[in-house]
Short mmCIF file of C-alpha atoms in Angstrom, two decimals:
data_model
loop_
_atom_site.label_atom_id
_atom_site.label_comp_id
_atom_site.label_asym_id
_atom_site.label_seq_id
_atom_site.Cartn_x
_atom_site.Cartn_y
_atom_site.Cartn_z
CA MET A 727 -26.15 -46.40 62.42
CA PHE A 728 -24.20 -47.65 59.44
CA LYS A 729 -27.41 -48.71 57.73
CA ARG A 730 -28.88 -45.25 58.21
CA ILE A 731 -25.80 -43.62 56.64
CA SER A 732 -25.82 -45.98 53.67
CA LYS A 733 -29.54 -45.36 53.16
CA ARG A 734 -29.01 -41.60 53.13
CA LYS A 735 -26.06 -42.02 50.75
CA GLU A 736 -28.20 -44.17 48.48
CA ALA A 737 -30.88 -41.48 48.37
CA LEU A 738 -28.28 -38.84 47.53
CA ILE A 739 -26.81 -41.01 44.78
CA LYS A 740 -30.26 -41.59 43.32
CA LYS A 741 -30.95 -37.86 43.37
CA ASP A 742 -27.60 -37.09 41.73
CA PHE A 743 -28.23 -39.76 39.10
CA ARG A 744 -31.60 -38.21 38.29
CA GLU A 745 -30.03 -34.75 37.95
CA ILE A 746 -27.26 -36.10 35.72
CA ARG A 747 -29.84 -37.83 33.52
CA LYS A 748 -31.77 -34.57 33.22
CA VAL A 749 -28.62 -32.67 32.22
CA LYS A 750 -27.65 -35.36 29.71
CA TRP A 751 -31.11 -35.23 28.17
CA ARG A 752 -30.93 -31.42 27.86
CA TYR A 753 -27.44 -31.68 26.40
CA ARG A 754 -28.64 -34.20 23.83
CA LEU A 755 -31.51 -31.90 22.88
CA CYS A 756 -29.09 -28.99 22.40
CA CYS A 757 -26.83 -31.18 20.28
CA CYS A 758 -29.78 -32.14 18.12
CA PHE A 759 -30.79 -28.52 17.64
CA PHE A 760 -27.28 -27.20 17.00
#
């Protein structure tokens, strides 16, 4: 049970990390343009 929870948490963290990276990349692009 604990393993299953940690696995799901890991997947969520990975997803969040990907989203954050996307936002950072967009933010960097905007900074470059403005």
